[in-house]
Coordinates of N, CA and C and ligand atoms in Angstrom, one line a residue:
M54 N 1.2 -1.0 -0.1 CA -0.5 0.0 -0.1 C 1.2 1.1 0.1
K55 N 0.0 2.1 -0.7 CA 1.3 3.6 -1.0 C 0.6 4.5 0.3
F56 N 1.6 5.0 0.5 CA 1.2 6.7 1.6 C 1.1 7.5 0.7
E57 N -0.5 8.1 0.5 CA -0.9 9.3 -0.2 C -0.5 10.6 1.1
L58 N 0.4 11.2 -0.2 CA 0.5 12.9 0.9 C -1.5 13.4 1.6
P59 N -1.9 13.6 2.5 CA -3.5 14.3 2.5 C -3.5 15.7 1.8
A60 N -4.7 16.2 1.6 CA -4.2 17.4 1.5 C -5.0 18.3 3.4
L61 N -4.0 19.3 3.1 CA -4.1 19.8 4.1 C -5.3 20.5 4.3
P62 N -6.1 20.7 6.0 CA -6.9 21.5 6.0 C -7.8 22.4 5.7
Y63 N -6.6 23.4 5.3 CA -6.8 25.1 5.1 C -6.0 25.2 3.9
A64 N -6.4 26.3 3.5 CA -5.4 26.8 2.2 C -4.2 27.2 3.0
T65 N -3.1 27.1 1.5 CA -1.9 27.4 2.3 C -1.4 28.9 3.1
D66 N -2.2 29.7 2.0 CA -2.1 31.1 3.0 C -3.0 31.2 3.9
A67 N -3.8 30.2 4.8 CA -4.9 30.3 5.3 C -3.9 30.4 7.4
L68 N -2.8 30.6 7.0 CA -2.2 30.6 8.8 C -1.1 32.1 8.2
E69 N -0.9 32.9 7.7 CA 0.1 34.0 7.6 C -1.3 34.5 8.6
P70 N -0.1 35.7 9.6 CA 1.7 36.4 8.7 C 2.2 34.7 9.2
V71 N 1.9 33.8 10.4 CA 2.7 33.1 11.6 C 3.7 32.0 10.3
M72 N 2.6 31.8 9.6 CA 3.5 30.7 8.3 C 3.1 31.1 7.4
S73 N 3.9 31.6 6.7 CA 3.6 32.1 5.3 C 3.1 30.8 4.1
A74 N 2.1 31.1 3.6 CA 2.4 30.6 1.4 C 3.8 29.6 1.4
R75 N 4.4 31.2 1.1 CA 5.5 30.1 0.6 C 6.6 28.8 1.7
T76 N 6.5 29.0 3.1 CA 6.7 28.4 4.2 C 5.9 26.9 3.9
I77 N 4.6 26.7 3.7 CA 3.5 26.0 3.4 C 3.6 25.3 1.8
E78 N 4.0 25.8 1.7 CA 4.2 25.2 -0.4 C 5.4 24.7 0.4
F79 N 6.6 24.7 0.6 CA 8.1 24.4 0.6 C 7.6 23.0 1.7
H80 N 7.2 23.9 2.8 CA 7.2 22.6 4.2 C 6.8 21.3 4.0
W81 N 5.6 21.7 3.0 CA 4.7 20.4 3.2 C 4.7 19.5 1.7
G82 N 4.6 21.1 0.7 CA 4.8 20.1 -0.7 C 5.4 20.0 -0.6
K83 N 6.5 20.1 -0.4 CA 7.9 20.2 -1.4 C 8.8 18.9 -0.1
H84 N 8.7 19.0 1.5 CA 9.7 18.5 2.2 C 8.7 17.5 3.0
E85 N 7.4 17.8 2.6 CA 7.1 16.5 3.4 C 6.9 15.6 2.4
A86 N 6.2 15.4 1.2 CA 6.3 15.1 -0.1 C 7.4 14.3 -1.1
A87 N 8.6 14.7 0.0 CA 9.7 13.8 0.0 C 10.1 12.7 0.9
Y88 N 9.8 13.1 2.1 CA 9.4 11.9 3.5 C 8.4 10.7 2.7
F89 N 7.1 11.2 2.3 CA 6.1 9.9 1.4 C 6.7 9.8 0.3
N90 N 7.6 9.9 -0.4 CA 8.1 9.3 -1.4 C 9.3 8.8 -1.1
N91 N 10.1 8.8 -0.7 CA 11.5 8.4 0.1 C 10.6 6.7 1.0
L92 N 9.5 7.0 1.9 CA 9.2 6.1 2.8 C 8.0 4.7 1.6
N93 N 7.9 5.2 0.8 CA 7.3 4.5 -0.4 C 8.1 3.5 -1.1
G94 N 9.3 4.3 -1.6 CA 10.1 3.6 -2.2 C 10.7 2.3 -1.5
L95 N 11.2 3.1 -0.3 CA 11.8 2.3 0.5 C 10.5 0.7 1.1
I96 N 9.7 1.1 1.2 CA 8.9 0.1 1.9 C 8.2 -0.8 0.3
E97 N 8.7 -0.5 -0.6 CA 7.8 -1.3 -1.5 C 8.2 -2.6 -2.3
G98 N 7.4 -3.8 -2.2 CA 8.2 -5.1 -1.8 C 8.3 -5.9 -0.6
T99 N 8.1 -5.4 0.5 CA 8.5 -5.7 2.0 C 7.4 -5.9 2.5
P100 N 7.5 -6.7 3.6 CA 6.4 -7.1 4.7 C 5.8 -5.6 5.1
L101 N 6.7 -4.4 5.7 CA 6.5 -3.3 5.7 C 5.3 -2.4 4.9
A102 N 5.0 -2.8 3.6 CA 4.1 -2.5 2.3 C 3.0 -2.7 3.4
D103 N 2.4 -3.4 3.9 CA 1.0 -3.9 4.8 C 1.0 -2.7 6.0
C104 N 1.7 -2.0 6.6 CA 1.9 -1.4 8.0 C 0.9 -0.6 7.9
T105 N 0.9 0.1 8.7 CA 0.3 1.6 8.8 C 1.7 2.2 9.3
L106 N 1.4 3.5 8.9 CA 2.3 4.2 9.0 C 2.9 4.3 10.4
E107 N 2.1 4.5 11.9 CA 1.8 4.4 13.3 C 3.4 2.9 13.4
E108 N 3.4 1.8 13.0 CA 3.9 0.9 13.0 C 5.1 0.6 12.7
I109 N 5.1 1.3 11.4 CA 6.5 1.1 11.1 C 7.5 2.1 11.8
V110 N 7.1 2.7 11.5 CA 7.3 4.3 13.2 C 8.6 2.9 14.2
R111 N 6.9 2.4 15.0 CA 7.7 2.3 16.2 C 8.9 0.6 15.9
R112 N 8.3 0.0 14.7 CA 9.1 -1.1 14.1 C 10.9 -0.7 13.4
S113 N 10.8 0.6 13.0 CA 11.9 0.8 12.5 C 13.2 1.1 12.1
D114 N 14.1 1.2 12.0 CA 14.7 1.7 12.4 C 16.5 3.0 10.7
G115 N 17.2 3.2 11.4 CA 18.2 3.5 9.8 C 16.6 4.7 9.4
V116 N 17.6 4.9 7.6 CA 17.0 5.5 7.0 C 15.6 5.3 6.6
L117 N 14.8 3.9 6.7 CA 13.4 4.2 6.6 C 13.1 4.9 8.1
Y118 N 13.3 4.4 9.6 CA 12.5 4.4 10.4 C 12.5 6.7 10.5
N119 N 14.0 7.6 9.6 CA 13.9 8.6 9.2 C 12.8 9.3 8.6
N120 N 12.5 8.5 7.8 CA 11.9 8.8 6.8 C 10.7 9.3 6.8
A121 N 9.8 7.3 7.5 CA 8.6 7.6 8.2 C 8.7 8.7 9.7
A122 N 9.0 8.3 10.2 CA 9.2 8.9 11.9 C 8.5 10.5 11.3
Q123 N 10.2 11.0 10.0 CA 9.4 12.3 9.6 C 7.8 12.3 8.9
A124 N 7.5 11.6 7.7 CA 6.2 11.7 7.7 C 5.5 11.6 8.6
W125 N 5.1 11.1 9.6 CA 3.7 10.7 11.0 C 4.2 12.2 11.2
N126 N 5.1 12.5 11.8 CA 5.7 13.9 12.7 C 5.4 15.3 11.9
H127 N 5.2 15.3 10.5 CA 5.1 16.6 9.9 C 2.6 16.5 9.8
L128 N 2.8 15.0 9.7 CA 0.8 14.7 10.0 C 0.6 15.5 11.1
F129 N 1.2 15.2 12.2 CA 1.0 15.8 13.7 C 0.8 16.7 13.7
F130 N 2.3 17.2 13.1 CA 2.3 18.8 13.0 C 1.3 19.5 12.6
F131 N 1.0 19.6 11.3 CA 0.0 20.2 10.1 C -1.3 20.2 10.8
F132 N -1.8 19.1 11.2 CA -3.2 19.0 11.0 C -3.5 19.2 13.0
Q133 N -2.5 19.7 13.3 CA -2.6 20.3 14.3 C -2.7 21.6 14.7
L134 N -3.0 22.8 13.4 CA -2.8 23.9 13.0 C -4.4 24.2 12.4
S135 N -4.3 25.5 12.7 CA -5.7 26.0 12.5 C -5.5 27.5 12.0
P136 N -6.5 28.2 11.1 CA -6.3 29.2 11.1 C -7.3 29.9 11.7
K137 N -7.6 29.9 12.4 CA -9.7 29.3 13.6 C -9.2 28.6 15.2
P138 N -8.0 28.3 15.4 CA -8.4 27.7 16.6 C -8.4 27.7 17.9
K139 N -9.4 27.1 18.7 CA -9.0 27.1 20.0 C -8.4 27.3 21.2
K140 N -8.0 28.6 21.2 CA -6.4 28.7 21.5 C -6.2 28.0 23.4
K141 N -7.1 28.4 23.8 CA -7.1 27.3 25.4 C -7.7 26.4 25.7
P142 N -6.4 24.7 26.3 CA -7.4 23.5 26.8 C -8.3 24.1 28.1
T143 N -9.7 23.4 27.7 CA -10.3 23.2 29.0 C -10.6 21.5 29.2
G144 N -11.4 21.6 29.7 CA -11.6 20.1 30.5 C -10.4 19.4 31.0
P145 N -10.3 17.5 30.9 CA -9.5 16.3 31.7 C -8.1 17.0 31.3
L146 N -7.8 17.5 29.7 CA -6.8 18.1 29.4 C -6.0 19.3 30.3
A147 N -7.1 20.5 30.4 CA -6.5 21.3 31.0 C -5.8 21.5 33.0
E148 N -7.1 20.1 33.5 CA -6.4 19.8 34.6 C -4.8 19.3 34.7
A149 N -5.1 17.9 33.5 CA -4.2 17.9 33.5 C -3.0 18.6 33.9
I150 N -2.3 19.9 32.9 CA -1.9 20.4 32.3 C -1.7 21.8 33.7
D151 N -2.4 22.1 34.3 CA -2.2 22.2 35.7 C -1.7 21.9 36.6
R152 N -2.2 20.3 36.9 CA -1.7 18.8 37.5 C 0.1 19.3 37.2
D153 N 0.6 18.8 36.6 CA 2.2 19.1 36.0 C 2.7 20.1 35.8
F154 N 2.0 20.7 35.2 CA 3.1 21.5 34.8 C 3.0 22.7 36.2
G155 N 1.5 23.1 36.9 CA 1.0 24.4 37.7 C 0.2 24.6 36.7
S156 N 0.0 26.1 35.6 CA -0.8 26.7 34.5 C -0.1 25.7 33.4
F157 N -1.0 27.5 32.9 CA -1.3 27.2 31.1 C 0.3 27.7 30.5
E158 N 0.0 28.8 31.6 CA 1.1 29.7 31.0 C 3.0 29.0 31.5
A159 N 2.5 28.4 32.4 CA 3.9 28.3 32.9 C 4.2 26.8 32.0
F160 N 3.3 26.3 31.8 CA 3.4 25.0 30.3 C 4.1 25.6 28.9
K161 N 3.5 27.0 28.9 CA 3.5 27.0 27.7 C 5.0 27.7 27.3
E162 N 5.7 28.0 28.4 CA 6.8 28.8 28.8 C 8.1 27.5 28.4
V163 N 7.5 26.9 29.2 CA 9.2 24.9 29.1 C 8.9 25.1 28.0
F164 N 7.9 24.3 27.4 CA 7.6 23.9 26.1 C 8.1 24.8 25.1
A165 N 8.2 25.6 24.8 CA 9.2 26.5 23.9 C 10.3 26.6 24.5
K166 N 10.7 26.5 25.5 CA 12.3 26.5 25.8 C 13.1 25.2 25.4
A167 N 12.2 24.3 25.4 CA 12.2 23.1 24.8 C 12.7 22.9 23.7
G168 N 12.2 23.4 22.9 CA 12.4 23.8 21.7 C 13.0 24.3 20.8
A169 N 13.2 26.2 21.5 CA 14.2 26.8 21.2 C 15.6 26.1 21.3
T170 N 16.2 25.7 23.2 CA 17.6 25.2 23.2 C 17.3 23.7 22.4
L171 N 16.5 23.1 21.9 CA 17.2 21.7 20.9 C 18.1 22.3 20.4
F172 N 19.5 21.7 20.1 CA 20.6 22.3 19.2 C 20.0 21.2 18.2
G173 N 20.1 22.5 16.6 CA 20.1 21.5 15.4 C 18.9 21.1 15.3
S174 N 18.5 20.1 14.3 CA 17.0 19.7 14.1 C 16.3 19.3 15.0
G175 N 15.2 19.1 15.0 CA 14.0 18.1 15.8 C 13.4 18.8 16.0
W176 N 12.5 18.3 17.3 CA 11.7 18.3 17.2 C 10.9 18.6 18.7
A177 N 10.1 19.6 19.3 CA 9.7 19.6 20.8 C 8.2 18.7 20.9
W178 N 7.9 18.0 21.7 CA 6.6 17.1 22.5 C 6.0 17.2 23.8
L179 N 5.2 17.4 23.7 CA 4.2 17.3 24.9 C 3.6 16.1 24.6
S180 N 3.9 14.9 25.7 CA 3.4 13.3 25.8 C 2.1 13.1 26.8
V181 N 2.2 12.0 26.8 CA 1.4 11.7 28.4 C 2.9 9.9 28.5
E182 N 2.7 9.9 29.0 CA 3.3 8.8 29.5 C 2.8 8.3 30.6
P183 N 3.5 6.4 30.5 CA 2.7 5.0 30.9 C 2.1 5.7 31.6
S184 N 2.6 6.0 32.7 CA 1.8 6.4 34.5 C 0.3 7.7 34.2
G185 N -0.4 7.8 32.7 CA -0.4 8.9 32.6 C -0.2 10.8 33.2
K186 N 1.2 10.9 33.5 CA 1.8 11.9 33.5 C 1.9 12.6 32.1
L187 N 2.1 14.2 32.1 CA 2.5 14.5 30.6 C 3.1 15.2 31.0
T188 N 4.0 14.8 29.8 CA 6.1 15.4 30.0 C 6.4 16.4 28.6
I189 N 7.0 17.5 28.4 CA 7.8 17.8 27.6 C 9.0 16.6 27.2
S190 N 9.8 16.9 25.5 CA 10.3 16.3 25.6 C 11.6 17.0 24.5
Q191 N 12.7 17.1 24.2 CA 13.1 17.4 22.7 C 13.6 16.2 21.5
G192 N 12.9 16.2 20.5 CA 13.8 15.0 19.9 C 14.0 15.1 18.5
S193 N 15.9 14.7 18.6 CA 16.6 15.5 17.9 C 16.1 15.1 16.0
N194 N 16.7 15.2 15.0 CA 16.3 15.6 13.5 C 15.1 14.4 13.8
A195 N 14.3 13.3 13.7 CA 13.2 12.6 13.3 C 12.8 11.9 13.9
E196 N 13.4 12.2 15.7 CA 13.0 11.0 17.1 C 11.5 11.5 17.0
N197 N 10.6 10.5 18.1 CA 9.4 10.9 18.0 C 9.4 9.8 19.8
P198 N 8.2 10.4 20.5 CA 7.8 9.9 21.3 C 7.3 8.0 21.3
L199 N 6.8 7.9 20.7 CA 5.8 6.8 20.6 C 7.4 5.7 20.4
R200 N 8.2 5.4 20.5 CA 9.2 5.1 20.5 C 9.6 4.7 21.7
S201 N 9.6 5.1 22.8 CA 9.4 5.3 24.0 C 8.2 4.7 24.9
G202 N 7.2 4.7 24.0 CA 5.8 3.8 25.2 C 5.0 5.3 25.0
A203 N 5.5 6.5 25.3 CA 4.3 7.3 25.2 C 3.6 7.9 24.4
V204 N 2.6 8.6 24.8 CA 1.6 9.0 23.5 C 1.9 10.6 23.4
P205 N 2.2 11.2 21.8 CA 2.6 12.5 21.7 C 1.1 13.1 21.6
L206 N 0.8 14.1 22.2 CA -0.6 15.4 22.3 C -0.7 16.3 21.1
L207 N 0.9 16.8 20.9 CA 1.3 18.4 20.7 C 3.0 17.9 19.9
T208 N 2.9 19.1 19.2 CA 4.5 18.7 18.5 C 4.7 20.1 18.1
A209 N 6.0 20.5 17.8 CA 6.6 22.1 17.0 C 7.8 21.3 16.4
D210 N 7.7 21.4 15.3 CA 8.7 22.0 14.6 C 9.7 22.7 14.7
V211 N 10.8 22.4 14.8 CA 12.2 23.2 14.9 C 12.7 22.6 14.5
W212 N 13.0 22.5 13.3 CA 13.8 21.8 11.6 C 13.8 23.4 11.1
E213 N 14.8 24.3 10.6 CA 15.2 25.9 10.2 C 13.8 25.5 9.1
H214 N 13.6 24.1 8.0 CA 12.4 25.2 7.1 C 11.1 25.2 7.4
A215 N 11.2 24.8 8.7 CA 9.7 25.2 9.3 C 9.7 26.9 9.3
Y216 N 10.7 27.5 9.9 CA 10.3 29.4 9.9 C 11.2 29.6 9.3
Y217 N 12.3 29.1 8.7 CA 13.6 30.3 7.8 C 13.0 31.0 6.9
L218 N 12.3 30.9 6.5 CA 11.7 31.7 5.2 C 10.9 33.1 6.0
D219 N 10.2 33.0 7.0 CA 9.4 33.3 8.1 C 10.1 34.3 9.0
Y220 N 11.5 33.3 9.4 CA 11.5 34.1 11.1 C 13.0 34.2 11.0
Q221 N 13.9 33.3 9.9 CA 15.3 33.9 9.7 C 15.3 32.8 10.9
N222 N 16.5 33.2 11.3 CA 17.5 32.4 12.3 C 16.4 33.1 13.7
R223 N 14.9 33.2 13.7 CA 14.4 33.6 15.7 C 13.8 32.4 15.0
R224 N 14.3 31.7 15.9 CA 13.3 30.3 16.3 C 12.6 30.9 17.3
P225 N 13.5 31.6 18.7 CA 12.3 31.7 19.8 C 10.7 32.3 19.7
D226 N 10.9 33.9 18.2 CA 9.7 34.0 18.0 C 8.7 33.6 17.3
Y227 N 9.8 32.8 16.5 CA 8.6 31.4 15.8 C 7.2 30.4 16.8
L228 N 8.2 30.5 17.7 CA 7.6 29.2 18.9 C 6.7 30.4 19.8
S229 N 7.1 31.2 20.1 CA 5.7 32.1 20.5 C 4.6 32.3 19.5
D230 N 5.0 32.6 18.5 CA 4.2 33.1 17.7 C 3.0 32.0 17.0
L231 N 3.9 30.8 17.4 CA 3.1 28.9 16.6 C 2.1 29.1 17.8
W232 N 2.0 29.3 19.1 CA 0.8 29.3 19.7 C -0.6 30.0 18.9
K233 N -0.2 31.0 18.5 CA -1.2 31.0 17.4 C -2.4 30.4 16.6
L234 N -1.7 29.7 16.2 CA -2.4 28.0 15.6 C -2.9 27.3 16.1
V235 N -1.8 26.8 17.2 CA -2.3 25.6 17.8 C -3.6 25.6 18.2
D236 N -4.7 24.1 17.6 CA -6.3 24.1 18.1 C -6.0 23.6 19.4
W237 N -6.6 24.1 20.5 CA -6.7 23.4 21.5 C -7.5 21.5 21.3
E238 N -8.4 22.4 20.8 CA -9.7 21.2 20.7 C -8.6 19.7 19.8
V239 N -7.9 19.9 18.9 CA -7.1 18.8 18.1 C -6.4 18.0 19.6
I240 N -5.8 19.3 20.4 CA -5.0 18.6 21.1 C -6.0 17.6 22.6
E241 N -7.2 18.7 23.0 CA -7.6 17.5 23.8 C -8.9 16.5 23.7
G242 N -8.5 16.3 22.1 CA -9.0 14.6 20.9 C -8.4 14.1 21.2
R243 N -7.2 13.9 21.1 CA -5.9 13.1 22.0 C -5.9 12.4 22.6
Y244 N -6.1 13.8 23.8 CA -5.6 13.8 25.2 C -6.8 12.9 25.5
E245 N -8.2 12.7 25.5 CA -9.3 12.1 25.6 C -9.5 10.9 25.0
D246 N -8.8 10.4 23.9 CA -7.8 9.0 23.2 C -7.7 7.8 23.9
T247 N -6.5 9.0 25.1 CA -5.3 8.0 25.8 C -6.6 7.7 27.6
L248 N -7.2 8.2 27.7 CA -8.6 8.3 28.8 C -9.3 6.9 29.3
Ligands
MN61 MN1 9.4 19.9 9.2

């Protein structure tokens, strides 16, 4: 089975000015499309061709892992963004954030710091550990928390291709503006699936 790059649920210019149409055209239309193409080439004719993308991320290593995880991570990243997002979590997720980070504002600070201080390319993650505790982590390159048994809820892509056209070297500014696009309704849904 070939993996097909889905259409985004918003127009390429809908996330401006935080994420320009040009960034989305390259980031989704070129980078993410390349991860899909590489992935399809690598699994063709192998037993993995019948697996889900998540199964491949969990089971693979090396170049296949890099391409499968990048394909998965970008789907997860782009589908949590919206031009009209719910700006704050409510309900069980809001309670868990208060419990584990003190407050939503404190959580946002720690998460943005994880993204800003990751050296080189990678991802900042909010995940649920098997114990139920929420945790923030950094992943280099394609690294994804699924491998350590956690369930990802939210991610920030801090590869330069995610922000360089719009923010150049100002990664912390990109991260603080990214909150304008994160749809907490999506994140709440992901959290509720773990309860
Ligand atoms: Mn990316």
